Short mmCIF file of C-alpha atoms in Angstrom, two decimals:
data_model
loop_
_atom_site.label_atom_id
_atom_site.label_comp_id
_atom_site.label_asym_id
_atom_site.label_seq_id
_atom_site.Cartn_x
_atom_site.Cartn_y
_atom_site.Cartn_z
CA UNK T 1 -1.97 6.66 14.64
CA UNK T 2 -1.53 5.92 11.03
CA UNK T 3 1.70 3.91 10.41
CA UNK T 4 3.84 3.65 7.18
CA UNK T 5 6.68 1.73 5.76
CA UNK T 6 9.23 3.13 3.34
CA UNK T 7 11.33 0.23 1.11
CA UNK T 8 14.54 1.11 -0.81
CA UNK T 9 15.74 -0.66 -3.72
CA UNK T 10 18.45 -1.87 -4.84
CA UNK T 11 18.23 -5.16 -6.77
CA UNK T 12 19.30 -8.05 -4.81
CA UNK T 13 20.48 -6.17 -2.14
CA UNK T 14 16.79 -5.62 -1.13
CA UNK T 15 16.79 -9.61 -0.03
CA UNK T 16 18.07 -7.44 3.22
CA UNK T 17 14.62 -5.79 3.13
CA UNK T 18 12.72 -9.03 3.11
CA UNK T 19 14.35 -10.31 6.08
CA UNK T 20 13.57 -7.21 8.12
CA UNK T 21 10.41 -7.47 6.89
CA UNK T 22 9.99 -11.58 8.07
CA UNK T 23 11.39 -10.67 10.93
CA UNK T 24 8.64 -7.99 12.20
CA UNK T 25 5.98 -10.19 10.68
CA UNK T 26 5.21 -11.85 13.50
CA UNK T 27 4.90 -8.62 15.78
CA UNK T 28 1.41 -7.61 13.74
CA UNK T 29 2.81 -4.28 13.48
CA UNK T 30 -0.68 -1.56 12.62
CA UNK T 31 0.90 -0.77 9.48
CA UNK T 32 -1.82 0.72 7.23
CA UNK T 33 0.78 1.77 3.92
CA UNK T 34 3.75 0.82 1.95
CA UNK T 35 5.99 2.03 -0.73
CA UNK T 36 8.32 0.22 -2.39
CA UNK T 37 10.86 1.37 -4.75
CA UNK T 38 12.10 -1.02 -7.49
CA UNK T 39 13.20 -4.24 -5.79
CA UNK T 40 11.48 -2.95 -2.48
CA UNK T 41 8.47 -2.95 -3.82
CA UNK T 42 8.50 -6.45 -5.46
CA UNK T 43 10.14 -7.90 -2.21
CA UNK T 44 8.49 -5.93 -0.24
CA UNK T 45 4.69 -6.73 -1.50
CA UNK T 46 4.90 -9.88 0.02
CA UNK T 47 4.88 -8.14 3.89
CA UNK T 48 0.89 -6.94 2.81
CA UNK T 49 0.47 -10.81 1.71
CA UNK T 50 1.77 -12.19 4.66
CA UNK T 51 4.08 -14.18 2.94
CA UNK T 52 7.49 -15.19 5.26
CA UNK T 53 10.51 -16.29 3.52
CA UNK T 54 8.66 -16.20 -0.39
CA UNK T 55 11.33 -14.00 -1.49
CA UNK T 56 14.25 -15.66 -0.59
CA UNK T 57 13.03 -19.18 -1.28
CA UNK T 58 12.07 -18.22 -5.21
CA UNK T 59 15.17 -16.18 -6.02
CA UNK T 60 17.27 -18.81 -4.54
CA UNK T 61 15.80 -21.28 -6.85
CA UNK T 62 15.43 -19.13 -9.87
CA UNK T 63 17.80 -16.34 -10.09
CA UNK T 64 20.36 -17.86 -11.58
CA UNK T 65 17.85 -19.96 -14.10
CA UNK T 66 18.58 -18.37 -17.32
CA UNK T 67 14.88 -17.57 -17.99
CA UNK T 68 14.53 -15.64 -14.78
CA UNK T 69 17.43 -12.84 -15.69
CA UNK T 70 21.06 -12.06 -17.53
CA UNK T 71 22.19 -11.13 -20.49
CA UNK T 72 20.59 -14.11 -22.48
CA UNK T 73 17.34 -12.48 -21.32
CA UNK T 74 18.35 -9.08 -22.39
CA UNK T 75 19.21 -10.01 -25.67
CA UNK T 76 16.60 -11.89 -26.56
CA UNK T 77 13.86 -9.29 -25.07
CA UNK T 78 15.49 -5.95 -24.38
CA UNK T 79 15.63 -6.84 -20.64
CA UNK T 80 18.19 -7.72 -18.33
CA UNK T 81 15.35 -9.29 -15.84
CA UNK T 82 12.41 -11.88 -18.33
CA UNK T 83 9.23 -9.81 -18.35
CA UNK T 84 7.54 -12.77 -19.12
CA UNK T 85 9.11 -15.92 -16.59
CA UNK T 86 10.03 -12.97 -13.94
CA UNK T 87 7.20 -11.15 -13.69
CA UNK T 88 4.25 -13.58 -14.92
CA UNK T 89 5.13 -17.26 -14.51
CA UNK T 90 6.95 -17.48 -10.90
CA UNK T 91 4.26 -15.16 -9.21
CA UNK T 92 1.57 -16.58 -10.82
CA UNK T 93 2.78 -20.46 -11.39
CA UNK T 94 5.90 -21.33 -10.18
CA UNK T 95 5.65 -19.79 -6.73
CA UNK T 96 2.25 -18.27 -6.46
CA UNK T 97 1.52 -14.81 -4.91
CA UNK T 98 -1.07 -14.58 -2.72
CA UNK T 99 -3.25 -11.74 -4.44
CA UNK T 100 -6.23 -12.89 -1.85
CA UNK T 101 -4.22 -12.31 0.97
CA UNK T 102 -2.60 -9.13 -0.20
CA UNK T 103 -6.28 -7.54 -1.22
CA UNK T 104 -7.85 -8.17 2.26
CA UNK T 105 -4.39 -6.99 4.31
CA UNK T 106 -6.09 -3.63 4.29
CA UNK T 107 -2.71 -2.06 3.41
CA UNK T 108 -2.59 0.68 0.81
CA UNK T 109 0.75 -0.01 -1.75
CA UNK T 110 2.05 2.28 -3.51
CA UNK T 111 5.34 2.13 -5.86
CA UNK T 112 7.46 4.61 -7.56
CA UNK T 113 7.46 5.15 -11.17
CA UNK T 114 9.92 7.39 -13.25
CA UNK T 115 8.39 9.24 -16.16
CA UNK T 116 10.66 9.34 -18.91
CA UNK T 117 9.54 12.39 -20.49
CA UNK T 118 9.69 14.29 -17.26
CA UNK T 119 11.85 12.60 -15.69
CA UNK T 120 9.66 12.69 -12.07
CA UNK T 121 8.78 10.26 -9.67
CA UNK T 122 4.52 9.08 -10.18
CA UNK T 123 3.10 7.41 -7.22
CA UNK T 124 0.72 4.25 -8.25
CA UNK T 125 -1.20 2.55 -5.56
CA UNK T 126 -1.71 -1.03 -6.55
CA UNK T 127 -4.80 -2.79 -5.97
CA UNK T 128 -4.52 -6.13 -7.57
CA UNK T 129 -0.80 -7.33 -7.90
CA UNK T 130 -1.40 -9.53 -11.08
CA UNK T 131 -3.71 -6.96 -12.91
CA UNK T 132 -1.09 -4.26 -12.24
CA UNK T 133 2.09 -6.23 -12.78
CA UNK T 134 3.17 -3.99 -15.67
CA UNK T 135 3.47 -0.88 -12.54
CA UNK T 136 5.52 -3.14 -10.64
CA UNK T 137 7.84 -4.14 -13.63
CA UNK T 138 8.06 -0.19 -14.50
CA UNK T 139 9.23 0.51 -10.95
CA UNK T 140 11.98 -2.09 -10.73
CA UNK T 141 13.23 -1.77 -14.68
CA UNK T 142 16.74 -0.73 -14.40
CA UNK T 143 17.89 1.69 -16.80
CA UNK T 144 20.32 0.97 -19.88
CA UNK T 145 19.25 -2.71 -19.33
CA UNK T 146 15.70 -2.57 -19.62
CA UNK T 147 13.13 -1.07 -22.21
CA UNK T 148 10.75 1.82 -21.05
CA UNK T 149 7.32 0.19 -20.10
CA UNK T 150 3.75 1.92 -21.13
CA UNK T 151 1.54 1.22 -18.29
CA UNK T 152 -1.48 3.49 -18.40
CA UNK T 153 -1.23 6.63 -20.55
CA UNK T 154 2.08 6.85 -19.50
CA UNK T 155 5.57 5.69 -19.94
CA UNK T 156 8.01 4.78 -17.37
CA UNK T 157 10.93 3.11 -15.67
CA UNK T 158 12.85 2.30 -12.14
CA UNK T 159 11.22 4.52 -9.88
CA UNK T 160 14.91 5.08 -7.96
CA UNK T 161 16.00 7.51 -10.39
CA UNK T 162 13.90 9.88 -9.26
CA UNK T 163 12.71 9.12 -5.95
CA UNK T 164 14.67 6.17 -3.86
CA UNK T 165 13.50 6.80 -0.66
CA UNK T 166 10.36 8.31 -0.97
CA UNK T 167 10.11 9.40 2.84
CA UNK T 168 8.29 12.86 1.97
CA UNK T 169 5.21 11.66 -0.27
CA UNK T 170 4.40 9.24 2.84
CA UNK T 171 4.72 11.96 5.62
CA UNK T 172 2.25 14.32 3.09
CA UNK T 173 0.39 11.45 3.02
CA UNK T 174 -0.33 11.73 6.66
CA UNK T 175 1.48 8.97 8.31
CA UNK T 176 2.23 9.79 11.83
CA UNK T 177 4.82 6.73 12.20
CA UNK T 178 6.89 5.70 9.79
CA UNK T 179 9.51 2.35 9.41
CA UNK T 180 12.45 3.54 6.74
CA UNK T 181 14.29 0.29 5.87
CA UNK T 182 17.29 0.98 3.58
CA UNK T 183 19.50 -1.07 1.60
CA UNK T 184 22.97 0.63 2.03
CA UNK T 185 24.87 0.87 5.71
CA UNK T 186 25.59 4.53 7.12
CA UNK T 187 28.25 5.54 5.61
CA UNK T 188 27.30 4.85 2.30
CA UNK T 189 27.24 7.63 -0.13
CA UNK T 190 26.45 7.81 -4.24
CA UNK T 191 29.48 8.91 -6.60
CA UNK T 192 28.11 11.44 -8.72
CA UNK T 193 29.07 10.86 -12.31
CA UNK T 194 31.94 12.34 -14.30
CA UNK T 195 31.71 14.14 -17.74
CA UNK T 196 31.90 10.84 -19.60
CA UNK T 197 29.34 9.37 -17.77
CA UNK T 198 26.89 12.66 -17.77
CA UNK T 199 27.85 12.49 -21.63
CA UNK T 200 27.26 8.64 -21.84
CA UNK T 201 23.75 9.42 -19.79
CA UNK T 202 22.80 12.24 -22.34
CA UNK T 203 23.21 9.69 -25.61
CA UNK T 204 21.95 6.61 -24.60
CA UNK T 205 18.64 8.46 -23.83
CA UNK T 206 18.91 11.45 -26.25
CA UNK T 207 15.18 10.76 -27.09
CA UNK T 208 14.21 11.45 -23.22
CA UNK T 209 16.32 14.35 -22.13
CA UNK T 210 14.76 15.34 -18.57
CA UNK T 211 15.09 11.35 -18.16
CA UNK T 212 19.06 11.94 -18.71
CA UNK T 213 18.62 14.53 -16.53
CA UNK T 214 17.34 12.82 -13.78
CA UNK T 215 19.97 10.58 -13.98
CA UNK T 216 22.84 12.84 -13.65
CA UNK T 217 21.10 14.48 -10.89
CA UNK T 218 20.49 11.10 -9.26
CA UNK T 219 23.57 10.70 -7.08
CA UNK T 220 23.20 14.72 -5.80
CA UNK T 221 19.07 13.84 -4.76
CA UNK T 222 20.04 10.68 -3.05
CA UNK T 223 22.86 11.42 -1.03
CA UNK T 224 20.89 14.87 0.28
CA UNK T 225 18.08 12.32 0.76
CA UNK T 226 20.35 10.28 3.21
CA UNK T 227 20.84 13.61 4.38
CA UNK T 228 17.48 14.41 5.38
CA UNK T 229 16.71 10.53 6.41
CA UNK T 230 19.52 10.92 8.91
CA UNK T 231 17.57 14.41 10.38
CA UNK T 232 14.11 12.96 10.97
CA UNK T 233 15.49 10.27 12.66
CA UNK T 234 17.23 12.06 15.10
CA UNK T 235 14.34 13.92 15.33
CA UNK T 236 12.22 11.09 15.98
CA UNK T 237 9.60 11.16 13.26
CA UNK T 238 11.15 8.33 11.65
CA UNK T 239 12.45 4.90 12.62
CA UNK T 240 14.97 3.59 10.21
CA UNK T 241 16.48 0.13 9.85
CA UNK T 242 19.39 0.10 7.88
CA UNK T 243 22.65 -3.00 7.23
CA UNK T 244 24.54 -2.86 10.26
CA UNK T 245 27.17 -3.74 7.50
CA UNK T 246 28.10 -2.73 3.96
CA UNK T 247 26.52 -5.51 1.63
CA UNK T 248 28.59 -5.96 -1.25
CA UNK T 249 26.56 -7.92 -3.88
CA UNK T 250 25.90 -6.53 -6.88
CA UNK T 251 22.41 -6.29 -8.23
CA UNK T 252 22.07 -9.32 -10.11
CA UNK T 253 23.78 -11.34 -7.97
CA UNK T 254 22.86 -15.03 -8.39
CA UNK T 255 25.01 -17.06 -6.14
CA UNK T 256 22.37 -18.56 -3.29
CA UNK T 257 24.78 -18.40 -0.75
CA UNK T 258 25.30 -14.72 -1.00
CA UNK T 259 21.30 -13.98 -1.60
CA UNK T 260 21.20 -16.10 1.48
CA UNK T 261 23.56 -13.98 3.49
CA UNK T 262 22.03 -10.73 2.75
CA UNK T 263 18.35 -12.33 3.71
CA UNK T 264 19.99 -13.23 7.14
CA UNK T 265 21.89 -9.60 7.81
CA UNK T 266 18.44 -8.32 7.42
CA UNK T 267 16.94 -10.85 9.97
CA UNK T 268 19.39 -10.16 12.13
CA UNK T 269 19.27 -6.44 12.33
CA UNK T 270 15.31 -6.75 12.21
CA UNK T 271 15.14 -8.72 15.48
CA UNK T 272 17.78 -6.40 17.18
CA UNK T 273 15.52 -3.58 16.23
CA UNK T 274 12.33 -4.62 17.80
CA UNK T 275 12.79 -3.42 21.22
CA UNK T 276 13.44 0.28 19.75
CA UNK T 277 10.77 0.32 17.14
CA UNK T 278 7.82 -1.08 19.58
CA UNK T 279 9.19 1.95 21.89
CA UNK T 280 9.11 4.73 18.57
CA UNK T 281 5.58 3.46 17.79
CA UNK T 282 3.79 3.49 21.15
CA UNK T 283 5.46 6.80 21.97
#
C-alpha cells in the first residue's frame, strides 16, 4: 500500500492543518508522500520532521513581530511575508528545523509551484528544506503582495492559483491511500470574480497574461475541485479531514489567541477522525 497526504493552503488558516497533523503523529501512520500547497506545505513539512506543535509555537511568537510579516515588510522588500527573517532566520536560528530528521523520514515532499508565464501548476520534490527554501517561498508567495521568485530556470509564485488541492498528481503518482486535509468547512465555496476584479487581475499582471488568467479561472477550478474531492470520498479512494466549522481568520492573522484556536479545531477534528481513517487505511 503506498499512502499519501494532500495539504491545502490557506495562510494562517492552515494552523488547522498542523493540528491534524500533531494529532495523527503519534499513530506512525505508513505515509510514504506529501504535498503541500502554500501554507500546507510550510506547516505541513514539519509532519516528515517529526516536529509536534513547531508551527504553532513559532507563529505564536513571531507573527505579529514586525520582521516576520505586514505591510512594513512589504514595503520595505516587495513582500507581505520577510523573505529573509520568515523564511531564513526562524527555521534556521530562531526555531530550528530539523533538516536531519526530515531527510531520513523517508517521505517524498513535493510542493506546488505556479509558473507565471504559463500560468500551470510545477510539482518540486524537495530534498533538503534549507537548500530549497526559495521552492517553498515560491509556493506560499501570495499574489499582489509578493514578488515572483526565480528558483531554478524558472519563475514562479503561490502554487494555489493553479492547483490547491492537488489530489490528481498524487493518485497518478500511484498512491493507493490518500489523507486530504482541507482548510475550509463543507459548505465553503470560492466567489468567482466580477468584471472589475477580472479587469484589476488583467493589469496588475499585464506582463504575465496566462498568470492573470489563472487567476480569474481560480475560483471556477477550485470549487469543481471541491467538487471532485467530495466524489472520491464517497467513493472511498480518499479520506478527507476537513474544519468541522467555518474558520474565519484571515490569512495574516496575528492575534495568538485566534492562531491558537484554529491549531486546536484541527486537533480536535484530527483525534475524532482516527477511528475512521485507521478503518479507510487497513481496508
Amino acid at each position: 500500500m503506498k499512502l499519501g497526504m494532500v495539504m491545502e493552503g490557506g495562510g494562517m488558516r492552515a494552523l488547522y492543518t498542523a493540528g491534524v497533523q500533531d494529532q495523527l503523529m503519534n499513530l506512525e501512520l505508513p505515509v510514504s508522500e506529501m504535498i503541500g500547497v502554500s501554507a500546507g506545505a510550510l506547516y505541513g513539512i514539519n509532519y516528515a520532521s517529526k516536529q509536534k506543535g513547531r508551527v504553532p509555537r513559532y507563529l505564536k511568537k513571531y507573527a505579529g513581530d514586525s520582521r516576520f510579516m505586514g505591510f512594513g515588510s512589504l514595503l520595505r522588500e516587495g513582500n507581505i511575508v520577510s523573505k529573509d527573517f520568515a523564511y531564513y532566520e526562524v527555521p534556521m536560528k530562531l526555531d530550528p528545523f530539523d533538516e536531519k530528521a526530515f531527510e531520513e523520514s523517508g517521505v517524498d515532499f513535493f510542493v506546488v509551484l505556479t509558473d507565471v508565464l504559463t500560468g500551470k501548476p510545477e510539482y518540486v520534490q524537495i530534498k533538503n528544506g534549507f537548500k530549497q527554501m526559495e521552492a517553498l517561498r515560491a509556493t506560499s508567495s501570495m499574489p499582489f503582495v509578493s514578488k515572483v521568485i526565480r528558483y531554478g530556470n524558472g519563475l514562479y509564485l503561490d502554487g494555489g492559483m493553479s492547483d490547491s488541492i492537488p489530489v490528481d498528481y498524487m493518485l497518478r503518482r500511484g498512491c493507493d491511500k490518500l489523507i486530504v486535509i482541507l482548510t475550509r468547512d463543507s459548505s465553503y465555496r470560492k466567489k468567482i470574480p466580477g468584471k472589475a476584479v477580472r479587469a484589476v487581475i488583467r493589469f496588475w499582471y499585464r506582463e504575465y497574461p496566462e498568470l492573470a488568467r489563472a487567476l480569474i479561472n481560480r475560483a471556477r477550478k477550485y470549487n469543481h475541485m471541491l467538487d471532485r474531492v467530495a466524489h472520491l470520498e464517497q467513493e472511498g479512494r480518499i479520506f478527507v479531514i476537513r474544519p468541522s466549522s467555518e474558520i474565519s481568520i484571515g490569512r495574516l492573522e496575528k492575534d495568538p489567541i485566534k492562531l491558537q484556536g484554529v491549531y486546536d479545531l484541527g486537533r480536535k477534528d484530527g483525534q475524532a477522525s482516527i477511528r475512521e481513517l485507521l478503518r479507510y487505511i487497513e481496508s
